[in-house]
Coordinates of N, CA, C and O in Angstrom, one line a residue:
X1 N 15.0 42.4 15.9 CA 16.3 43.1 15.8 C 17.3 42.3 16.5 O 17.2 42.4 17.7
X2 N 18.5 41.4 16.1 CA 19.1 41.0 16.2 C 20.2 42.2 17.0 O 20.7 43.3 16.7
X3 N 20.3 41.2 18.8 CA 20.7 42.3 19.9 C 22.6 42.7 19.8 O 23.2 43.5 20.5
X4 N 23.0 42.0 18.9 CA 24.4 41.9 18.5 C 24.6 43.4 17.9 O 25.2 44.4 18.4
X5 N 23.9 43.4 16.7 CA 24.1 44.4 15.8 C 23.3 45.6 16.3 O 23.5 46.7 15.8
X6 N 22.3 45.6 17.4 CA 21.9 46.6 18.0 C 22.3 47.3 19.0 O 21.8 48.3 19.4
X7 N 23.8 46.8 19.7 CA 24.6 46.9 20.1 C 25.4 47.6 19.5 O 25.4 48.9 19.6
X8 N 26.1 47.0 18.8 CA 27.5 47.8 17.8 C 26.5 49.1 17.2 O 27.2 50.0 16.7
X9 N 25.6 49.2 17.2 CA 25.3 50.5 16.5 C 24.9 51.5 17.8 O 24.8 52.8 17.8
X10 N 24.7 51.0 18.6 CA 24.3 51.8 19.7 C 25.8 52.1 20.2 O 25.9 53.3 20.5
X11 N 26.9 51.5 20.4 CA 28.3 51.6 21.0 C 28.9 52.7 19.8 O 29.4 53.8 20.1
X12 N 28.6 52.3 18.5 CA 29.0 53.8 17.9 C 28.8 55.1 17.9 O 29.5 56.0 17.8
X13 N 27.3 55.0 18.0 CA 26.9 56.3 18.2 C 27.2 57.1 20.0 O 27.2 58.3 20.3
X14 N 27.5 55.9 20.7 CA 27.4 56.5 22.2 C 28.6 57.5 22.5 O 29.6 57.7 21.8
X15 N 28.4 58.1 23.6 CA 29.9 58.8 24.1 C 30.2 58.4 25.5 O 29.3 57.8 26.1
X16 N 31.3 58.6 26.0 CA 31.4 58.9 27.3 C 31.2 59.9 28.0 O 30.4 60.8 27.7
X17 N 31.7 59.8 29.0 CA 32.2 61.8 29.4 C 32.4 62.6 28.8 O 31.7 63.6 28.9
X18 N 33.4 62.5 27.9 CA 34.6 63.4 27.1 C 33.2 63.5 25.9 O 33.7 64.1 25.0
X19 N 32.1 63.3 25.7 CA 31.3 63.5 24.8 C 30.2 65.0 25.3 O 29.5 65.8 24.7
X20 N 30.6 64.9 26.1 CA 29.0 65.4 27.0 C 29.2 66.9 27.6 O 30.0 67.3 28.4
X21 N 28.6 67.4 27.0 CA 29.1 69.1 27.6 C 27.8 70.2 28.0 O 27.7 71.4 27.8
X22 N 27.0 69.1 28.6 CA 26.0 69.2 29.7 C 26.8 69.4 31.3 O 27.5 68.5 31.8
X23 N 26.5 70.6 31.9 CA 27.3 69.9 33.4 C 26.3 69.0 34.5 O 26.8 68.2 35.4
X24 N 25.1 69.1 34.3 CA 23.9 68.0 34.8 C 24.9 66.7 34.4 O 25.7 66.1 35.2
X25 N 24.6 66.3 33.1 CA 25.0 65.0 32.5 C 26.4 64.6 33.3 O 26.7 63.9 34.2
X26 N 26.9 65.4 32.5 CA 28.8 65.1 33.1 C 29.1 64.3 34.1 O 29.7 63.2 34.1
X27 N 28.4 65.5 35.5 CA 28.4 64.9 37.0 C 27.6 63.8 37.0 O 28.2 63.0 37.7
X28 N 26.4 63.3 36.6 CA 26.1 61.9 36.5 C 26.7 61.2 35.8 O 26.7 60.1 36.3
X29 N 27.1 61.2 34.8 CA 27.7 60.4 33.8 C 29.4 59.8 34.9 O 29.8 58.7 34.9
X30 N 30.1 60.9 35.5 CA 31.4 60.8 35.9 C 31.2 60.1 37.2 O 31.6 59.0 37.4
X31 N 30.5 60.9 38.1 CA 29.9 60.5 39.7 C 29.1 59.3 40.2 O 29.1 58.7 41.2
X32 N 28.3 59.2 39.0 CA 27.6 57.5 39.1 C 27.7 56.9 38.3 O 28.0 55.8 38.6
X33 N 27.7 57.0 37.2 CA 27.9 55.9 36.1 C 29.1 55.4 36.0 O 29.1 54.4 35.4
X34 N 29.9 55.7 36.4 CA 31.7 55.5 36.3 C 31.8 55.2 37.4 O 32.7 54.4 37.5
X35 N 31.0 55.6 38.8 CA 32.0 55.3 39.7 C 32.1 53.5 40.3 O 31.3 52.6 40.4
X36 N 33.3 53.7 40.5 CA 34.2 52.5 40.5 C 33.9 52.0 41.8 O 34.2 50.8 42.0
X37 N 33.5 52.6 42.8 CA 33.7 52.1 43.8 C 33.3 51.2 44.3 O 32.2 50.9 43.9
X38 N 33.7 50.2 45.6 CA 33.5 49.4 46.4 C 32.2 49.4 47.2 O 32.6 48.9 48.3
X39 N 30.9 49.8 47.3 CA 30.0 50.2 48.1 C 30.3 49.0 48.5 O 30.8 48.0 48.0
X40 N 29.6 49.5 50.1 CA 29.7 48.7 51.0 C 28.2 47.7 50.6 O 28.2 46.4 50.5
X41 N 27.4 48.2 50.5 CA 26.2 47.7 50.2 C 25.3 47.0 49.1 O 24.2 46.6 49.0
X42 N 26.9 46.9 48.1 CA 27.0 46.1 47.3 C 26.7 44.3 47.6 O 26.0 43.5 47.1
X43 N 27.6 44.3 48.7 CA 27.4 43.1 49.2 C 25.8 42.3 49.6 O 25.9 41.1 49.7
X44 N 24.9 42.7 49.7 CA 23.3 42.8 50.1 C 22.9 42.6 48.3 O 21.7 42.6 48.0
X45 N 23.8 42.4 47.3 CA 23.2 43.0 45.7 C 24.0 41.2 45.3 O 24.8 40.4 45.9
X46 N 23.1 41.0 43.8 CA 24.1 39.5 43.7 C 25.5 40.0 43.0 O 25.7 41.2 42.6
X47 N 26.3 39.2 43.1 CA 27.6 39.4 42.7 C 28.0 40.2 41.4 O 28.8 41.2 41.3
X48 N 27.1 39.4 40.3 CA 27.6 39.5 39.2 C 26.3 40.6 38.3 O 26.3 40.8 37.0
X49 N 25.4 41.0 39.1 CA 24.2 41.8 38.5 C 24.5 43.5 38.3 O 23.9 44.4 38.8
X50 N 25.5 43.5 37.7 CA 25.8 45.3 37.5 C 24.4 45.9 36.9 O 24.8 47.1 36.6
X51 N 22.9 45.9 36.6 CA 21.8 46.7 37.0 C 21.7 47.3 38.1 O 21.9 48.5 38.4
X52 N 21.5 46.2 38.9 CA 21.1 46.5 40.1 C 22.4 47.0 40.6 O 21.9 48.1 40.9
X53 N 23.8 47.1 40.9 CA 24.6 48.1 41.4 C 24.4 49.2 41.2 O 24.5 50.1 42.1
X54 N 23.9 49.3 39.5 CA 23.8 50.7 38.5 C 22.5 51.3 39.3 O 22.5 52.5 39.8
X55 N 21.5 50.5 39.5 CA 20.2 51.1 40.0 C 20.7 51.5 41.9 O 20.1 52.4 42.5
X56 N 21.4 51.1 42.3 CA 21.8 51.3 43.7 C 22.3 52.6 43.7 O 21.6 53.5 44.3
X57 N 23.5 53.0 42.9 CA 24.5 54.1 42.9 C 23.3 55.3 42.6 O 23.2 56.3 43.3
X58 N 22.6 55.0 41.2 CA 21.7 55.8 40.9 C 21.0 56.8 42.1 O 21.2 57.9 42.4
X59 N 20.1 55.5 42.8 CA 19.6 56.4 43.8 C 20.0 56.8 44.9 O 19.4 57.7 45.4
X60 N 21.6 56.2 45.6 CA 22.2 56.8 46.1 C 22.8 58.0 46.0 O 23.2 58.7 47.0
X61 N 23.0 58.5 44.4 CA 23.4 59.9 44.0 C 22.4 61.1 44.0 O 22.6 62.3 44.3
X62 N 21.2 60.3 43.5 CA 20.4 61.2 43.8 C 19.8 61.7 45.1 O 19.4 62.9 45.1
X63 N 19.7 61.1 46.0 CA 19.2 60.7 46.8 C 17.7 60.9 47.5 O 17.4 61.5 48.5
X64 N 16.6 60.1 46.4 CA 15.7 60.4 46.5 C 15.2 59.9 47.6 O 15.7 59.0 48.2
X65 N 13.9 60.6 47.9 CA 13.2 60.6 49.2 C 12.2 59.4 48.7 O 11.4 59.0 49.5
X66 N 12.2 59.0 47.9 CA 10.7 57.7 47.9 C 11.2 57.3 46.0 O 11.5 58.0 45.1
X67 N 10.8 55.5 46.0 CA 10.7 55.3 44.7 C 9.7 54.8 44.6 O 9.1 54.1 45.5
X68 N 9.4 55.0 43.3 CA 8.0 53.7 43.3 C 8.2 53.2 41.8 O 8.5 53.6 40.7
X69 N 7.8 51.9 42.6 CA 8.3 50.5 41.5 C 7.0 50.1 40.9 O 5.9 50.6 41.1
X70 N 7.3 49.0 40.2 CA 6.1 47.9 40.3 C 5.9 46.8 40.9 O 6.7 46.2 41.6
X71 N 4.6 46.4 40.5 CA 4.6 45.3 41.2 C 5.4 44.1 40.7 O 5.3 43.1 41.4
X72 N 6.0 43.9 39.9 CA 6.5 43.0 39.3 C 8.3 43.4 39.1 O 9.0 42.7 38.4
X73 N 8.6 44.4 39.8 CA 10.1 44.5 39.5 C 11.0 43.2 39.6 O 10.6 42.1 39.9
X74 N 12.0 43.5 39.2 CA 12.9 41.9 39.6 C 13.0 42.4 40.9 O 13.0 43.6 41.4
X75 N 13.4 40.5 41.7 CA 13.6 41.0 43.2 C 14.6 42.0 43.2 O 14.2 43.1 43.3
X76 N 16.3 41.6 42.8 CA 17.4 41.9 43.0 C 17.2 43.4 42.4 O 17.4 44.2 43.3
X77 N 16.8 44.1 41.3 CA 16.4 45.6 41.6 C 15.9 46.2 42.5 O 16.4 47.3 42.8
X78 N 14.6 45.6 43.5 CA 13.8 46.3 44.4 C 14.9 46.5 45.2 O 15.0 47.7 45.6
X79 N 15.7 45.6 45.7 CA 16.6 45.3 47.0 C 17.7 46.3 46.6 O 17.9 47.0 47.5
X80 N 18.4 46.7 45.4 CA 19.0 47.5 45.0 C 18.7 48.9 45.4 O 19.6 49.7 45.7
X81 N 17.1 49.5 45.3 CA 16.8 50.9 45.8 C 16.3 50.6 47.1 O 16.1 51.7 47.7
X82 N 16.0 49.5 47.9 CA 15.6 49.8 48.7 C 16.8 50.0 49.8 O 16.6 49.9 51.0
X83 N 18.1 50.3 49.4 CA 19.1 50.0 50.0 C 18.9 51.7 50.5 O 19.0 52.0 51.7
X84 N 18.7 52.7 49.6 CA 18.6 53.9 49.7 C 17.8 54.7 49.8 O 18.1 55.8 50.2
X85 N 16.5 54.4 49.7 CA 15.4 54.4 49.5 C 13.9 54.3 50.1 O 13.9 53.7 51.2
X86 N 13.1 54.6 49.9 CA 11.9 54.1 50.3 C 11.0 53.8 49.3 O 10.4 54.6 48.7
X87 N 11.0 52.5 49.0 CA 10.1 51.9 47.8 C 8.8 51.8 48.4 O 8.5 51.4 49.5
X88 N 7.7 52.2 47.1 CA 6.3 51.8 46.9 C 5.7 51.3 46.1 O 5.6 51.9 45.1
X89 N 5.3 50.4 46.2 CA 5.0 49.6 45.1 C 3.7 49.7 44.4 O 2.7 49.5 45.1
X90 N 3.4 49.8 43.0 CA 2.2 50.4 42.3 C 1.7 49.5 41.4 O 2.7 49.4 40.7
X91 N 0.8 48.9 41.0 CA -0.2 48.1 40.1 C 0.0 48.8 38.8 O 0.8 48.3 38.1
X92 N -0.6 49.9 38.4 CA -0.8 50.5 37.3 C -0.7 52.0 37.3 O -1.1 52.5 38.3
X93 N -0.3 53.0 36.3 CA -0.4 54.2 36.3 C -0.8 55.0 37.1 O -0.3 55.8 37.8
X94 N -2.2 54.4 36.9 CA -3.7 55.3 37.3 C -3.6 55.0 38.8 O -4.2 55.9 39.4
X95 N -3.2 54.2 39.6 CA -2.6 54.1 40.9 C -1.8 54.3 41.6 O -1.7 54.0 42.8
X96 N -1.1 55.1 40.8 CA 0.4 55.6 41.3 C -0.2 57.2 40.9 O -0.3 58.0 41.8
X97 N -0.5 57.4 39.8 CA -1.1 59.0 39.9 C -2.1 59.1 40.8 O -2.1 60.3 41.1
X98 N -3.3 58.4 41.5 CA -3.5 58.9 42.6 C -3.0 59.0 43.5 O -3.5 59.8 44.3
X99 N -2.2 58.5 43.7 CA -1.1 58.7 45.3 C -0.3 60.1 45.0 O 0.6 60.3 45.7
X100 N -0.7 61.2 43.7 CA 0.2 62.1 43.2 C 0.5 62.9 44.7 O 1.4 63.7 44.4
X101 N 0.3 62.9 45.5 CA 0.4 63.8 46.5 C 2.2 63.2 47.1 O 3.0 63.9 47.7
X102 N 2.5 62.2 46.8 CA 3.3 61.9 47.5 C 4.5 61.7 46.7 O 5.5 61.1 47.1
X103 N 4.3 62.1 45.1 CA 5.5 62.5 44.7 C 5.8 63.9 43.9 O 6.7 64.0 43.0
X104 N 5.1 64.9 44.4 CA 4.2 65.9 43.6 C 5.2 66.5 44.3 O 5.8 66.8 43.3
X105 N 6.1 67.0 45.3 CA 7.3 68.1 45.7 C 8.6 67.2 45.7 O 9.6 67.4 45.0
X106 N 8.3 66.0 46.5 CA 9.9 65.5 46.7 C 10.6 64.9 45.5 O 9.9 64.5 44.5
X107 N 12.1 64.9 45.6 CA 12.7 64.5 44.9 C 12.3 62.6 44.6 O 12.7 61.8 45.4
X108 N 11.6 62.4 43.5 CA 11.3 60.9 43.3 C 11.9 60.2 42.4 O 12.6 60.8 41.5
X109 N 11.9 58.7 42.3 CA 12.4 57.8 41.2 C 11.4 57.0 40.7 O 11.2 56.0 41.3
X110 N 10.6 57.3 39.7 CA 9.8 56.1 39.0 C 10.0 55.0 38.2 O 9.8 55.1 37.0
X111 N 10.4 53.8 38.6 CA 11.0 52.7 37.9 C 9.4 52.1 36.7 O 8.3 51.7 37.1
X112 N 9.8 52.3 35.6 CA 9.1 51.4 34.4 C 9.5 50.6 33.5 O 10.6 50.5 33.0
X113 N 8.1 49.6 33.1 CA 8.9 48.6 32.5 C 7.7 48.6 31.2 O 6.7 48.0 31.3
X114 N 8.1 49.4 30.1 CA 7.7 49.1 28.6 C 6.7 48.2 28.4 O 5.6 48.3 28.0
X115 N 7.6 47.2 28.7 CA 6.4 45.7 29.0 C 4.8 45.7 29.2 O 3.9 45.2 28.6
X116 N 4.9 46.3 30.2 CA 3.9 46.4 30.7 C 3.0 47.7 31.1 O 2.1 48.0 31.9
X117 N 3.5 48.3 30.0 CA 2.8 50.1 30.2 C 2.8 50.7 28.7 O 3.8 50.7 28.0
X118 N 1.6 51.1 28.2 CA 1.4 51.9 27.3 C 2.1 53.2 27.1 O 2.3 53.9 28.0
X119 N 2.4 53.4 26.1 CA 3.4 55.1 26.0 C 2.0 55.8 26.5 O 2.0 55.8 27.7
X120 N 0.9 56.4 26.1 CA -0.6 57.2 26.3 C -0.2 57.3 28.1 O 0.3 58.3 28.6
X121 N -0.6 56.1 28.8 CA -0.1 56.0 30.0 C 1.2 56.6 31.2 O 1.1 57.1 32.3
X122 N 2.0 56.3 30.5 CA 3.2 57.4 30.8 C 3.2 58.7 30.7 O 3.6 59.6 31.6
X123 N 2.7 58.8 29.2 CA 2.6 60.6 29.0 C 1.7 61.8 30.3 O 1.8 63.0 30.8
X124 N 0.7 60.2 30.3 CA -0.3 61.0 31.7 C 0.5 61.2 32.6 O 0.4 62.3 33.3
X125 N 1.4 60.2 32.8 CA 2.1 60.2 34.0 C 2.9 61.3 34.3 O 2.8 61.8 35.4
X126 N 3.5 61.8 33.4 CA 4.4 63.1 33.0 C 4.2 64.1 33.4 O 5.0 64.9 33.9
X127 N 2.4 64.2 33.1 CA 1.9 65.7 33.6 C 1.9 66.0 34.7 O 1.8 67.2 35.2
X128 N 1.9 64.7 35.3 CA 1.8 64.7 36.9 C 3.6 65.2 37.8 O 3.8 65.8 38.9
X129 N 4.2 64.8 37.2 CA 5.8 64.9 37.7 C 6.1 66.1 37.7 O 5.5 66.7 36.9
X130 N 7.0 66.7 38.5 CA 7.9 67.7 38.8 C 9.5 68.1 38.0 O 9.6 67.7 36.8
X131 N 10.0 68.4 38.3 CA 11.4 69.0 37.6 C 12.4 68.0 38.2 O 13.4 67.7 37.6
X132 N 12.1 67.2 40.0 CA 13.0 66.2 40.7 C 12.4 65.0 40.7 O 12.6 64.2 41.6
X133 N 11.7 64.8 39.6 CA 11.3 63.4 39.1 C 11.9 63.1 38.1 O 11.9 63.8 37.2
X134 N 12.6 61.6 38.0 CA 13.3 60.5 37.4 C 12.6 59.7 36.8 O 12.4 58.8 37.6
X135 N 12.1 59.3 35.8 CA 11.8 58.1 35.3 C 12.8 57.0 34.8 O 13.3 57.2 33.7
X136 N 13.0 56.3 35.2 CA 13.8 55.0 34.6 C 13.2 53.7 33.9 O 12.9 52.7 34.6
X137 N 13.1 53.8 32.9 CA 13.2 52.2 31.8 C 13.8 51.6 31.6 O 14.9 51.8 31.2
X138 N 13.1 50.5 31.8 CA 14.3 49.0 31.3 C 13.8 48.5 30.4 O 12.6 48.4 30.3
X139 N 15.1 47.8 29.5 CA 15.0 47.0 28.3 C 14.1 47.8 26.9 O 13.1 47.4 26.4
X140 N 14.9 49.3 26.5 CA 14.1 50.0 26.2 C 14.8 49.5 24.7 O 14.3 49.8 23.6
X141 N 15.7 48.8 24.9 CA 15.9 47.8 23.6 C 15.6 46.5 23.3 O 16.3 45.8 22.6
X142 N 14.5 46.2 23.8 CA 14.3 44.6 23.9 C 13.8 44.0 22.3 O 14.2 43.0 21.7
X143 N 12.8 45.1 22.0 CA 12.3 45.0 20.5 C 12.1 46.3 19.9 O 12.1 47.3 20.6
X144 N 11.9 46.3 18.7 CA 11.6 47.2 17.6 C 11.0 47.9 18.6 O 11.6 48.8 19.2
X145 N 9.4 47.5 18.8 CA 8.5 48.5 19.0 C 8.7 49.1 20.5 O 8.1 50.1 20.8
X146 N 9.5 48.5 21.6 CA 9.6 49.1 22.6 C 10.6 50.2 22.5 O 10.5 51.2 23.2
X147 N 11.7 50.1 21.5 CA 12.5 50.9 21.2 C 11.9 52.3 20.8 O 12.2 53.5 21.1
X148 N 10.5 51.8 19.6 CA 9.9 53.0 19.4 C 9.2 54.1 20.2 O 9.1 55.3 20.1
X149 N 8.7 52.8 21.5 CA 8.0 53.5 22.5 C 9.1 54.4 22.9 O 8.8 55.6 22.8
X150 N 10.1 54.2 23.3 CA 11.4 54.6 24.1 C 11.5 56.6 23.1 O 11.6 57.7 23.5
X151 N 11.5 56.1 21.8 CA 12.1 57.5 21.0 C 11.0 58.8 21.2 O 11.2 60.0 21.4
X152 N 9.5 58.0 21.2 CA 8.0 58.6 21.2 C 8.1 59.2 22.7 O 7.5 60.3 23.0
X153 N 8.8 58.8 23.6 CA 8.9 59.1 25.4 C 9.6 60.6 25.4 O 9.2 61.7 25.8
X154 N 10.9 59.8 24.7 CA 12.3 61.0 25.2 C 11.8 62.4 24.2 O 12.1 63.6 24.6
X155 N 10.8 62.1 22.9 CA 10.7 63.2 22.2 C 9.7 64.5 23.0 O 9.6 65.7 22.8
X156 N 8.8 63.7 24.1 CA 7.9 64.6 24.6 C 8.6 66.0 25.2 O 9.7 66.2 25.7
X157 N 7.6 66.8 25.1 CA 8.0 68.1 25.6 C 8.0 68.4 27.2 O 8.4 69.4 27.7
X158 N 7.4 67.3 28.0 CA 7.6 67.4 29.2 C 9.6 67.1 29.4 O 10.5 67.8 29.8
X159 N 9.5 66.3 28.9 CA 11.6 65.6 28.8 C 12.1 66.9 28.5 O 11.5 67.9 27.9
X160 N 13.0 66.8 28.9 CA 14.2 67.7 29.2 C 15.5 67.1 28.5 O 16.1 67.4 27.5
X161 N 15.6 66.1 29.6 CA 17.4 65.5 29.2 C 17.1 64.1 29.0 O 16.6 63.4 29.9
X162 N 17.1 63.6 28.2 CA 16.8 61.9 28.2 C 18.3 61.2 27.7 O 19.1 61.6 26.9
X163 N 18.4 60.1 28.4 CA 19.7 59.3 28.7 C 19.7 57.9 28.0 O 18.9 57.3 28.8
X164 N 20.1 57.1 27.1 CA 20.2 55.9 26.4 C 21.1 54.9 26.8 O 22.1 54.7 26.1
X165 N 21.0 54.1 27.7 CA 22.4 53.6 27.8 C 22.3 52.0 27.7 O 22.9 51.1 28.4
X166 N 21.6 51.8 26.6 CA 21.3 50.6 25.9 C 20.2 49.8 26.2 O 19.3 49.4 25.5
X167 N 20.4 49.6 27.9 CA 19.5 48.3 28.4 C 18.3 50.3 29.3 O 17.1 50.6 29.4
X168 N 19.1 50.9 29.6 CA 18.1 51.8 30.7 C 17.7 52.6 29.7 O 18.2 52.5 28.5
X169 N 16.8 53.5 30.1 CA 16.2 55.1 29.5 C 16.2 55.5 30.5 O 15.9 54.8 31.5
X170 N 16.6 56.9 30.6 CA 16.2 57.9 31.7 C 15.7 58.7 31.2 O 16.0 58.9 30.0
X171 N 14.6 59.4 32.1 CA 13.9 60.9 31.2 C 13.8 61.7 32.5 O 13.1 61.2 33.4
X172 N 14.5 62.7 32.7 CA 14.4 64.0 33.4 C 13.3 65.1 32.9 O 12.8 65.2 31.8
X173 N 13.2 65.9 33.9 CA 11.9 67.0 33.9 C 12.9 68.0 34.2 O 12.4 68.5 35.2
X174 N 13.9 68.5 33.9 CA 14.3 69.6 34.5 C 14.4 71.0 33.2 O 15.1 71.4 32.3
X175 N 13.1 71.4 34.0 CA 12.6 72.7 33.2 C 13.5 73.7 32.9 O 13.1 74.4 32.0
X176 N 15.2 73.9 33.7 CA 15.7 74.6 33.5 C 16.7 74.7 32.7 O 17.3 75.7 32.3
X177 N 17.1 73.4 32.1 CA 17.9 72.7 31.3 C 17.4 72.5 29.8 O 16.4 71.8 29.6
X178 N 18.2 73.3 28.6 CA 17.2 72.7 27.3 C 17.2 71.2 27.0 O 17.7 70.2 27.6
X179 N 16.5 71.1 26.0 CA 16.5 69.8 25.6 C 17.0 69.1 24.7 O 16.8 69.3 23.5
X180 N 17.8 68.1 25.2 CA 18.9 67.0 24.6 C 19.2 66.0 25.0 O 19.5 65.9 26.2
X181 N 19.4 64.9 24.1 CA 19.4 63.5 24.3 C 20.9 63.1 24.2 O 21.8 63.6 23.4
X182 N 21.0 62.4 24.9 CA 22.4 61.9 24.7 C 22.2 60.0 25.3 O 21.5 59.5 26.2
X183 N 23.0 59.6 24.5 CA 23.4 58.0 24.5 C 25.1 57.6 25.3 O 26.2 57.5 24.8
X184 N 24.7 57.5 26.2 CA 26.0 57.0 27.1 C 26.0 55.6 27.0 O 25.1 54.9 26.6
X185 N 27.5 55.2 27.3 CA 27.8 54.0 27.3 C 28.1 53.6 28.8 O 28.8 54.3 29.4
X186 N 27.5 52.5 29.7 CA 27.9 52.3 31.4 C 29.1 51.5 31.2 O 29.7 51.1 32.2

């Protein structure tokens, strides 16, 4: 899939704020994704890597009590949550769901990467998560079939609110909110 034209189709279909009439979404979409600001702690981030700002603001909005990465994240993301954060670092699924005890109440951030993880694997993962668990994907447009994984993710009935914003996926668990996808633009 040629990333030009998977672009422009993703930019048309997307919204902003003024799209979104979720008040969850809104306040993330307006409060971190938009915000403009100068963190101080930007500076510790490379100059020109707006992920990793995006990934910073993220968990500073949320402000989760523990994330767990992989073992293979890019440096410059790990450094981005660990600004806010308490990163742990996990090998595989089945490694990270036994440590379930330690993300099983608190507010958590799960960073994944498509690449390297089976959709079957994630879904396990799911059952395991709470209502204040985040999952975050990257490059959920990289190819055809990761994109599929990405649609097969957000359609599960564990997902609540799932978020598109080209290069990320987000999938929320919040049981109290129906369920709806929306495609923001950062």
């Amino acid at each position: 899939m040629n990333v030009v034209i998977s672009y422009l189709k993703f930019w048309w279909r997307s919204k902003n704020e003024h799209g979104v009439h979720s008040p969850f979404v809104f306040d993330l979409v307006t409060k971190c994704f938009y915000d403009r600001s100068k963190h101080n702690n930007y500076q510790h981030l490379s100059k020109h890597d707006s992920n990793s700002k995006f990934l910073y603001r993220f968990s500073a909005y949320f402000k989760f009590d523990r994330s767990f990465i992989p073992d293979t994240i890019d440096s410059n993301h790990k450094c981005a949550l660990a600004l806010e954060t308490t990163c742990t670092p996990f090998k595989t699924i089945d490694a990270l769901i036994n440590r379930e005890h330690s993300f099983s109440k608190a507010p958590c951030f799960i960073y994944l990467d498509l690449e390297a993880l089976e959709t079957n694997s994630i879904k396990h993962l799911l059952k395991h998560c709470h209502r204040d668990s985040v999952l975050i994907i990257k490059f959920i447009r990289k190819n055809q079939q990761q994109f599929k994984q990405w649609n097969k993710l957000k359609d599960l009935t564990e997902v609540s609110v799932s978020i598109d914003t080209f290069y990320w996926g987000l999938l929320f668990l919040r049981s109290e909110q129906p369920k709806e996808h929306f495609t923001i633009r950062l």
